[in-house]
Amino acid sequence: GVWYSNEGTIDLSFTIDRISDISGDLSKNDVSISPVGKGSLGNLTRHVINNTVVFSGEFDVSINDPSSQTFTFQVLNDKFTDSAGNSNAASDSFSWTYDTERPTLTIAGTVSGEDISSGDYVNPGEKQLILQLNLTKGSNTFSVGDIDISSRVIRGPDLSYNSSSALSYITDPDVGSYYLFSFSPSDDLSIEREIQYTFTIPQGSFTDYADNSNNEDVSFVWNYDTKAPEITLEVIYPSDLSETKRTGDETVVIRFTLDEPPKNPILPD
């Protein structure tokens, strides 16, 4: 496996099971480091613990700009001998990724299989919202608790409501891995109202494998609307015109006012 860290220094230990398996010391020059030139290993210190020999030292990264770099460490064969003069076999390799790049996240929404954008409206029969959350880097801390849900009633009675939500991790061989968040307002459709839901993943709410936190707030707005639009009419000209009063004017100006934006332009019949 590969270990991750956003710290520029890592402690390394090389263990030899028995004292008799090494006749001298292990030096930093006996350690193969790939890639070369992007860090340095300090001198190794020898420790003997219950007939086991451990050589330890620090590796310091020399990369200054935020980036991601994987290093591999290994003691190759023929670097030391045991008390009988036999050369060592190559050790297992150890990989470590130095990573200071912060993860980002994008959100795409669907309702009934149709793509929607943040701020879109849905009709009363479409009660489940699916958000696809795409992280630029893997995370072992991201959870449904990182998604803040807020709401406000735009039109209709401001009554209490319930909702249900769930988060699942999906691995797709064609598009990669992502999270699916499902949200359903458990609302009584007999109560006409429009509710605006906002789903936010705040900055610093989750980390990647190297413990770098996400760098910005990301939000998605969904307008859940079960209230029929209302329209009012107002006579602008002539100002004294009413339902019971006639006019000889050829032109009458009437203002139509809707309590919510229409999906399509409205033309008079």
Short mmCIF file of C-alpha atoms in Angstrom, two decimals:
data_model
loop_
_atom_site.label_atom_id
_atom_site.label_comp_id
_atom_site.label_asym_id
_atom_site.label_seq_id
_atom_site.Cartn_x
_atom_site.Cartn_y
_atom_site.Cartn_z
CA GLY A 1 0.00 0.00 0.00
CA VAL A 2 0.86 3.68 -0.12
CA TRP A 3 0.97 5.99 2.90
CA TYR A 4 -0.04 9.64 2.57
CA SER A 5 0.98 12.76 4.47
CA ASN A 6 1.10 16.52 3.99
CA GLU A 7 4.10 16.81 6.30
CA GLY A 8 7.46 17.34 4.61
CA THR A 9 9.32 14.94 6.92
CA ILE A 10 8.86 11.22 7.48
CA ASP A 11 10.60 8.89 9.95
CA LEU A 12 11.92 5.70 8.38
CA SER A 13 12.96 2.49 10.13
CA PHE A 14 14.78 -0.49 8.64
CA THR A 15 14.61 -3.67 10.72
CA ILE A 16 16.98 -6.63 10.63
CA ASP A 17 15.59 -9.57 12.56
CA ARG A 18 18.84 -10.79 14.19
CA ILE A 19 22.13 -9.16 15.12
CA SER A 20 23.97 -11.96 13.38
CA ASP A 21 22.28 -11.06 10.09
CA ILE A 22 24.43 -7.94 9.71
CA SER A 23 28.13 -7.66 10.34
CA GLY A 24 28.37 -3.88 10.20
CA ASP A 25 26.02 -0.92 9.91
CA LEU A 26 23.47 0.17 7.36
CA SER A 27 24.10 3.63 5.91
CA LYS A 28 21.86 6.09 4.17
CA ASN A 29 23.73 5.37 0.93
CA ASP A 30 22.47 1.77 1.09
CA VAL A 31 18.87 2.98 0.71
CA SER A 32 17.46 3.34 -2.78
CA ILE A 33 15.13 6.36 -3.07
CA SER A 34 12.97 7.04 -6.11
CA PRO A 35 12.65 9.61 -7.57
CA VAL A 36 16.07 11.08 -6.92
CA GLY A 37 16.78 14.73 -6.22
CA LYS A 38 13.49 15.60 -4.52
CA GLY A 39 14.45 14.85 -0.94
CA SER A 40 17.26 13.71 1.31
CA LEU A 41 17.71 10.95 3.89
CA GLY A 42 19.68 11.79 7.01
CA ASN A 43 22.26 9.54 8.68
CA LEU A 44 20.85 6.32 10.08
CA THR A 45 21.02 5.58 13.80
CA ARG A 46 21.48 1.98 15.00
CA HIS A 47 19.30 0.54 17.78
CA VAL A 48 19.44 -3.00 19.19
CA ILE A 49 16.23 -4.28 20.77
CA ASN A 50 16.04 -7.91 21.97
CA ASN A 51 18.51 -9.19 19.38
CA THR A 52 16.78 -7.17 16.62
CA VAL A 53 18.66 -4.37 14.88
CA VAL A 54 16.75 -1.24 13.81
CA PHE A 55 18.26 1.59 11.74
CA SER A 56 16.22 4.80 11.79
CA GLY A 57 16.47 8.17 10.08
CA GLU A 58 14.50 11.11 8.76
CA PHE A 59 13.67 11.80 5.13
CA ASP A 60 13.05 15.45 4.26
CA VAL A 61 11.22 16.55 1.12
CA SER A 62 12.86 19.35 -0.86
CA ILE A 63 9.80 20.27 -2.96
CA ASN A 64 8.72 23.83 -2.13
CA ASP A 65 5.56 24.32 -4.20
CA PRO A 66 2.27 22.59 -3.29
CA SER A 67 2.24 19.31 -5.15
CA SER A 68 1.90 15.56 -4.90
CA GLN A 69 4.89 13.26 -5.11
CA THR A 70 5.20 9.55 -4.33
CA PHE A 71 8.53 8.30 -2.99
CA THR A 72 9.65 4.66 -2.87
CA PHE A 73 12.31 3.41 -0.43
CA GLN A 74 14.12 0.07 -0.60
CA VAL A 75 17.37 -1.55 0.47
CA LEU A 76 18.63 -3.36 -2.62
CA ASN A 77 20.53 -6.64 -2.58
CA ASP A 78 24.26 -6.85 -1.81
CA LYS A 79 24.30 -3.77 0.44
CA PHE A 80 25.51 -5.57 3.60
CA THR A 81 26.59 -9.03 4.77
CA ASP A 82 25.82 -11.22 7.74
CA SER A 83 28.42 -12.66 10.14
CA ALA A 84 29.05 -15.52 7.71
CA GLY A 85 29.73 -13.17 4.80
CA ASN A 86 26.46 -13.74 2.95
CA SER A 87 25.07 -10.74 1.09
CA ASN A 88 21.57 -9.51 1.82
CA ALA A 89 18.57 -10.01 -0.41
CA ALA A 90 16.55 -6.96 -1.45
CA SER A 91 14.08 -5.69 1.14
CA ASP A 92 10.40 -5.00 0.62
CA SER A 93 9.73 -1.55 -0.79
CA PHE A 94 7.86 1.17 1.08
CA SER A 95 5.91 3.89 -0.74
CA TRP A 96 4.92 7.24 0.71
CA THR A 97 3.04 10.08 -0.99
CA TYR A 98 3.83 13.64 0.03
CA ASP A 99 0.72 15.63 -0.82
CA THR A 100 -0.16 19.24 0.00
CA GLU A 101 -2.85 19.78 -2.66
CA ARG A 102 -6.28 20.46 -1.16
CA PRO A 103 -9.30 18.54 -2.50
CA THR A 104 -12.16 20.22 -4.31
CA LEU A 105 -15.74 19.11 -4.98
CA THR A 106 -18.35 19.62 -7.68
CA ILE A 107 -22.09 18.87 -7.54
CA ALA A 108 -24.42 17.72 -10.32
CA GLY A 109 -28.17 17.24 -9.74
CA THR A 110 -30.83 14.98 -11.26
CA VAL A 111 -34.57 14.53 -10.71
CA SER A 112 -36.36 11.56 -12.31
CA GLY A 113 -33.27 10.90 -14.42
CA GLU A 114 -33.19 14.43 -15.85
CA ASP A 115 -30.25 16.75 -15.21
CA ILE A 116 -31.05 19.92 -13.31
CA SER A 117 -28.97 22.95 -12.41
CA SER A 118 -28.66 24.68 -9.07
CA GLY A 119 -31.71 26.93 -8.62
CA ASP A 120 -34.04 24.89 -10.83
CA TYR A 121 -37.67 24.14 -9.91
CA VAL A 122 -39.39 20.73 -9.89
CA ASN A 123 -43.03 19.80 -10.20
CA PRO A 124 -44.98 18.18 -7.34
CA GLY A 125 -44.71 14.62 -8.65
CA GLU A 126 -40.91 14.60 -8.62
CA LYS A 127 -40.10 14.29 -4.95
CA GLN A 128 -36.55 12.89 -4.89
CA LEU A 129 -33.40 14.83 -5.64
CA ILE A 130 -30.16 12.99 -6.47
CA LEU A 131 -26.87 14.87 -6.13
CA GLN A 132 -23.69 13.43 -7.60
CA LEU A 133 -20.72 14.64 -5.56
CA ASN A 134 -17.39 14.43 -7.36
CA LEU A 135 -14.26 14.76 -5.21
CA THR A 136 -10.99 15.48 -6.96
CA LYS A 137 -9.16 13.27 -4.42
CA GLY A 138 -9.99 10.25 -2.32
CA SER A 139 -11.25 10.78 1.23
CA ASN A 140 -11.82 8.49 4.20
CA THR A 141 -13.61 11.17 6.26
CA PHE A 142 -16.37 12.39 3.91
CA SER A 143 -19.84 11.47 5.24
CA VAL A 144 -23.48 12.50 5.05
CA GLY A 145 -22.89 14.66 8.13
CA ASP A 146 -20.65 16.95 6.04
CA ILE A 147 -23.66 18.06 3.99
CA ASP A 148 -25.51 20.97 5.60
CA ILE A 149 -29.19 21.23 4.61
CA SER A 150 -31.10 24.48 5.07
CA SER A 151 -34.54 25.50 3.86
CA ARG A 152 -36.86 28.47 3.68
CA VAL A 153 -40.49 28.74 2.66
CA ILE A 154 -40.86 31.03 -0.36
CA ARG A 155 -44.67 30.80 -0.71
CA GLY A 156 -47.33 29.15 1.38
CA PRO A 157 -47.63 28.33 5.09
CA ASP A 158 -44.43 28.14 7.11
CA LEU A 159 -45.15 24.76 8.68
CA SER A 160 -42.78 22.13 10.00
CA TYR A 161 -41.69 19.42 7.56
CA ASN A 162 -39.76 16.18 7.51
CA SER A 163 -37.22 14.84 5.07
CA SER A 164 -35.01 11.80 4.47
CA SER A 165 -31.51 11.61 3.00
CA ALA A 166 -28.77 9.05 2.36
CA LEU A 167 -25.21 8.97 1.00
CA SER A 168 -23.60 6.11 -0.93
CA TYR A 169 -20.18 5.58 -2.53
CA ILE A 170 -20.20 4.45 -6.15
CA THR A 171 -17.33 2.96 -8.16
CA ASP A 172 -17.89 3.03 -11.91
CA PRO A 173 -15.21 1.53 -14.20
CA ASP A 174 -16.13 4.01 -16.94
CA VAL A 175 -16.24 7.31 -15.02
CA GLY A 176 -14.45 6.56 -11.73
CA SER A 177 -15.67 6.88 -8.16
CA TYR A 178 -18.15 9.39 -6.75
CA TYR A 179 -20.77 9.85 -4.05
CA LEU A 180 -24.55 9.85 -4.54
CA PHE A 181 -26.68 11.86 -2.12
CA SER A 182 -30.45 11.31 -2.22
CA PHE A 183 -32.92 13.69 -0.62
CA SER A 184 -36.70 13.39 -0.34
CA PRO A 185 -38.95 15.94 1.37
CA SER A 186 -41.66 14.02 3.23
CA ASP A 187 -44.17 16.76 2.56
CA ASP A 188 -47.95 16.63 2.46
CA LEU A 189 -48.80 17.48 -1.15
CA SER A 190 -52.21 18.74 -0.03
CA ILE A 191 -50.39 21.71 1.56
CA GLU A 192 -49.46 24.00 -1.30
CA ARG A 193 -46.17 25.77 -0.79
CA GLU A 194 -42.78 26.40 -2.31
CA ILE A 195 -39.65 25.51 -0.32
CA GLN A 196 -36.10 26.36 -1.29
CA TYR A 197 -33.55 23.81 -0.10
CA THR A 198 -29.84 24.61 -0.03
CA PHE A 199 -27.26 21.83 0.28
CA THR A 200 -23.81 23.03 1.31
CA ILE A 201 -20.50 21.24 1.88
CA PRO A 202 -18.56 23.81 3.93
CA GLN A 203 -14.87 24.53 3.62
CA GLY A 204 -12.82 22.27 5.87
CA SER A 205 -15.58 19.69 6.37
CA PHE A 206 -13.60 16.69 5.05
CA THR A 207 -10.00 15.70 4.32
CA ASP A 208 -8.15 13.63 1.76
CA TYR A 209 -5.83 10.72 2.58
CA ALA A 210 -2.99 13.15 3.33
CA ASP A 211 -5.15 15.15 5.78
CA ASN A 212 -5.61 18.15 3.46
CA SER A 213 -9.06 19.73 3.94
CA ASN A 214 -11.39 20.92 1.16
CA ASN A 215 -10.69 24.50 0.25
CA GLU A 216 -14.08 26.18 -0.34
CA ASP A 217 -17.82 26.08 0.31
CA VAL A 218 -19.84 24.36 -2.43
CA SER A 219 -23.65 24.66 -2.59
CA PHE A 220 -26.59 23.40 -4.63
CA VAL A 221 -30.07 25.02 -4.50
CA TRP A 222 -33.27 23.08 -5.21
CA ASN A 223 -36.70 24.73 -5.39
CA TYR A 224 -39.39 22.24 -4.42
CA ASP A 225 -42.72 23.70 -5.51
CA THR A 226 -46.19 22.25 -4.88
CA LYS A 227 -48.06 25.58 -4.95
CA ALA A 228 -49.94 26.61 -8.09
CA PRO A 229 -48.99 30.04 -9.41
CA GLU A 230 -51.35 32.91 -8.68
CA ILE A 231 -52.02 35.83 -10.98
CA THR A 232 -53.52 39.24 -10.31
CA LEU A 233 -54.80 41.79 -12.81
CA GLU A 234 -54.59 45.56 -12.46
CA VAL A 235 -55.98 48.12 -14.89
CA ILE A 236 -53.35 50.73 -15.61
CA TYR A 237 -55.24 52.76 -18.24
CA PRO A 238 -57.83 54.17 -18.04
CA SER A 239 -57.37 54.41 -14.32
CA ASP A 240 -61.09 54.64 -13.52
CA LEU A 241 -62.06 51.50 -15.44
CA SER A 242 -63.79 48.76 -13.44
CA GLU A 243 -65.78 45.59 -13.99
CA THR A 244 -69.02 47.60 -13.99
CA LYS A 245 -67.82 50.60 -15.95
CA ARG A 246 -67.34 50.73 -19.70
CA THR A 247 -64.95 52.90 -21.68
CA GLY A 248 -64.84 54.30 -25.16
CA ASP A 249 -61.06 54.16 -25.32
CA GLU A 250 -59.57 51.92 -28.00
CA THR A 251 -56.65 51.05 -25.77
CA VAL A 252 -56.76 49.44 -22.34
CA VAL A 253 -53.57 48.70 -20.43
CA ILE A 254 -53.72 45.83 -17.95
CA ARG A 255 -50.89 44.62 -15.73
CA PHE A 256 -50.66 40.86 -15.08
CA THR A 257 -48.67 40.03 -11.92
CA LEU A 258 -47.53 36.48 -11.12
CA ASP A 259 -46.39 35.49 -7.67
CA GLU A 260 -43.53 33.39 -9.14
CA PRO A 261 -41.50 33.50 -12.36
CA PRO A 262 -43.19 31.70 -15.30
CA LYS A 263 -41.38 28.83 -17.01
CA ASN A 264 -42.45 30.15 -20.44
CA PRO A 265 -43.40 33.69 -21.52
CA ILE A 266 -47.10 34.42 -21.19
CA LEU A 267 -48.94 36.12 -24.05
CA PRO A 268 -52.51 37.40 -23.79
CA ASP A 269 -55.19 35.28 -25.45
#
